[in-house]
Amino acid sequence: MNLLLLQPQDFIDDQRVRLQGRRLQHLRCVHQAQTGDRLRVGLLDGLMGEGLITRLDSELAELEVQLSEPPPAKLPLSLLLALPRPKMLRRILQHCASLGVAKLILLNSYRVEKSYWQTPFLQPEVIRENLILGLEQARDTRLPQVQIEKRFKPFVEDRLPSLLDGRLGLLAHPGEYPECPRGIQQSALLAIGPEGGWIPYEVDKLIEAGLQPVQIGPRILRVETAVSSLIGRLF
Amino acid sequence: MNLLLLQPQDFIDDQRVRLQGRRLQHLRCVHQAQTGDRLRVGLLDGLMGEGLITRLDSELAELEVQLSEPPPAKLPLSLLLALPRPKMLRRILQHCASLGVAKLILLNSYRVEKSYWQTPFLQPEVIRENLILGLEQARDTRLPQVQIEKRFKPFVEDRLPSLLDGRLGLLAHPGEYPECPRGIQQSALLAIGPEGGWIPYEVDKLIEAGLQPVQIGPRILRVETAVSSLIGRLF
């Protein structure tokens, strides 16, 4: 936790917050913080600044906070991912929030196991918890948007083309395609398939919707490695 | 497992292998392979090719193999990492092998907890197992070299300068430094600190040894996210 992320309900008046639960434990056990310590804080979807710990014991922490700085810019990136398996999904939510992805779309694919859609990690409050862990890691306050699309064809045919409006659309897929670009300066949508890859029908549909297929060499990466590596390459 | 990785002791004659254990289970349960199936195989530190399954039951698998293609080129990269915490180390070993890192050096740092050096994940056979998982994922056969350096100062003073000979040496560290380069064409050594970062003394020593400090923006990434993201950016 490189930033203590506050929520509106933490405030007991304009500049004072009271914390319990996970954040209190983290301050005490990991940071080994003490009354009088100053630390970096931010308001969820708001400004960042500094907090002064005015009380810290086993029951609660109180801080006086000053919020004045904007959070870092988000990457102009929408990431379109075939729903990963649950354990990896959790980490990918954290990575995406840390890396500054603006929007994450989780899409069905032929090679996504049906059981993945049943995971508790897809519950809105669990998604939010994992995104918050990523924001706290990276020192950001703004939650990425997460959109869940359980049906491939209606999403790709009806909604994907308008999402691509004014954006560079890239489909990272192994094959005889041009190399994935580097250090782009524009807004982009990047699609990454499931373990085992999109099936040819899906590749065709994604290209038809406006994505350009690109490759990153002969190595087949796990989805979470591919996400971080491609984002590092693009921005 | 996108490549079935074979070891010399698997061979029962020049072109036939016999498998048991993890790889047998994986063929049966994950690949749901059958006699007559062909799959991609490779010899550890050797060539890749195709295997034909000639027997597959609960006790063993036999394959006839043809090995003729070279594995993909390694990245000309030595990665110098402050020893990560054990669970992350395991994943980082797999990521590094998948991404094609040629050499991984695990170094002590002030902020590396002493207990991390006791993890079973540092045992040579466990390191090797995790590297093999990464190679099988990426379709590579060549193990990255792994070097373990428990003492910061003697390594940085005595051995690091010669490792930098002819290589671009980069120290990824938050601060007012030039941006990390992209798409480099040369051999490099990249240093990434522990959670919490290198301490100023360590930064000074690493710079003195010949590393150039570079930054990747205001976001503080977890080590495993930083590894994949920086490698994607550099190569």
mmCIF file of N, CA, C and O in Angstrom, chain B residues 3 9 11 15 21 30 50 76 79-80 88-89 109 130 134 156 166 171 175 206 219:
data_model
loop_
_atom_site.group_PDB
_atom_site.id
_atom_site.type_symbol
_atom_site.label_atom_id
_atom_site.label_comp_id
_atom_site.label_asym_id
_atom_site.label_seq_id
_atom_site.Cartn_x
_atom_site.Cartn_y
_atom_site.Cartn_z
ATOM 1 N N LEU B 3 4.366 -26.737 -25.089
ATOM 2 C CA LEU B 3 5.486 -27.533 -25.607
ATOM 3 C C LEU B 3 5.751 -28.611 -24.554
ATOM 4 O O LEU B 3 5.818 -28.302 -23.361
ATOM 5 N N GLN B 9 17.104 -38.119 -19.973
ATOM 6 C CA GLN B 9 16.755 -39.390 -19.330
ATOM 7 C C GLN B 9 15.376 -39.923 -19.742
ATOM 8 O O GLN B 9 15.022 -41.054 -19.390
ATOM 9 N N PHE B 11 14.626 -40.482 -22.839
ATOM 10 C CA PHE B 11 14.807 -41.221 -24.099
ATOM 11 C C PHE B 11 15.087 -42.703 -23.834
ATOM 12 O O PHE B 11 15.964 -43.038 -23.028
ATOM 13 N N GLN B 15 14.959 -41.994 -30.859
ATOM 14 C CA GLN B 15 13.791 -41.182 -31.205
ATOM 15 C C GLN B 15 12.559 -41.532 -30.390
ATOM 16 O O GLN B 15 11.440 -41.174 -30.775
ATOM 17 N N GLY B 21 4.525 -39.312 -14.395
ATOM 18 C CA GLY B 21 4.444 -38.157 -13.500
ATOM 19 C C GLY B 21 3.676 -36.986 -14.073
ATOM 20 O O GLY B 21 2.697 -37.165 -14.789
ATOM 21 N N VAL B 30 -5.219 -32.542 -18.996
ATOM 22 C CA VAL B 30 -5.401 -31.200 -19.557
ATOM 23 C C VAL B 30 -5.522 -31.275 -21.087
ATOM 24 O O VAL B 30 -6.484 -30.799 -21.666
ATOM 25 N N GLU B 50 8.391 -32.400 -33.313
ATOM 26 C CA GLU B 50 7.060 -32.975 -33.159
ATOM 27 C C GLU B 50 7.165 -34.349 -32.520
ATOM 28 O O GLU B 50 8.124 -35.088 -32.747
ATOM 29 N N PRO B 76 18.520 -10.541 -25.309
ATOM 30 C CA PRO B 76 19.885 -10.270 -24.828
ATOM 31 C C PRO B 76 19.827 -9.496 -23.509
ATOM 32 O O PRO B 76 20.319 -8.386 -23.411
ATOM 33 N N LEU B 79 18.675 -9.828 -16.089
ATOM 34 C CA LEU B 79 17.774 -9.122 -15.182
ATOM 35 C C LEU B 79 18.353 -9.246 -13.771
ATOM 36 O O LEU B 79 18.578 -10.357 -13.292
ATOM 37 N N LEU B 80 18.609 -8.097 -13.161
ATOM 38 C CA LEU B 80 19.153 -8.071 -11.794
ATOM 39 C C LEU B 80 18.016 -7.664 -10.860
ATOM 40 O O LEU B 80 17.553 -6.529 -10.893
ATOM 41 N N MET B 88 5.941 -14.527 -5.030
ATOM 42 C CA MET B 88 6.168 -13.773 -6.250
ATOM 43 C C MET B 88 7.388 -14.297 -7.004
ATOM 44 O O MET B 88 7.403 -14.314 -8.235
ATOM 45 N N LEU B 89 8.396 -14.740 -6.260
ATOM 46 C CA LEU B 89 9.601 -15.303 -6.892
ATOM 47 C C LEU B 89 9.215 -16.435 -7.836
ATOM 48 O O LEU B 89 9.706 -16.529 -8.958
ATOM 49 N N SER B 109 19.179 -7.006 -0.801
ATOM 50 C CA SER B 109 19.036 -5.556 -0.684
ATOM 51 C C SER B 109 18.583 -5.301 0.749
ATOM 52 O O SER B 109 18.050 -6.183 1.419
ATOM 53 N N ASN B 130 10.304 -24.338 -11.919
ATOM 54 C CA ASN B 130 9.533 -23.161 -12.301
ATOM 55 C C ASN B 130 9.998 -22.583 -13.635
ATOM 56 O O ASN B 130 9.182 -22.108 -14.426
ATOM 57 N N GLY B 134 7.814 -22.176 -17.260
ATOM 58 C CA GLY B 134 7.827 -20.990 -18.131
ATOM 59 C C GLY B 134 8.235 -21.337 -19.558
ATOM 60 O O GLY B 134 7.662 -20.818 -20.521
ATOM 61 N N VAL B 156 28.089 -5.935 -6.217
ATOM 62 C CA VAL B 156 27.994 -4.690 -6.991
ATOM 63 C C VAL B 156 29.384 -4.114 -7.274
ATOM 64 O O VAL B 156 29.639 -3.593 -8.361
ATOM 65 N N GLY B 166 30.124 -4.004 -22.398
ATOM 66 C CA GLY B 166 29.455 -4.125 -23.696
ATOM 67 C C GLY B 166 27.943 -4.129 -23.615
ATOM 68 O O GLY B 166 27.264 -4.375 -24.619
ATOM 69 N N LEU B 171 18.927 1.053 -14.521
ATOM 70 C CA LEU B 171 18.390 0.914 -13.169
ATOM 71 C C LEU B 171 17.009 1.568 -13.182
ATOM 72 O O LEU B 171 16.907 2.795 -13.265
ATOM 73 N N GLY B 175 11.904 8.552 -9.809
ATOM 74 C CA GLY B 175 12.669 9.775 -9.538
ATOM 75 C C GLY B 175 12.803 10.615 -10.789
ATOM 76 O O GLY B 175 12.252 10.285 -11.839
ATOM 77 N N LEU B 206 24.880 1.215 -7.267
ATOM 78 C CA LEU B 206 24.520 0.648 -8.574
ATOM 79 C C LEU B 206 24.896 1.616 -9.699
ATOM 80 O O LEU B 206 25.371 1.208 -10.761
ATOM 81 N N ARG B 219 3.731 5.876 -11.464
ATOM 82 C CA ARG B 219 3.098 4.692 -10.872
ATOM 83 C C ARG B 219 4.143 3.753 -10.278
ATOM 84 O O ARG B 219 5.134 3.440 -10.917
#
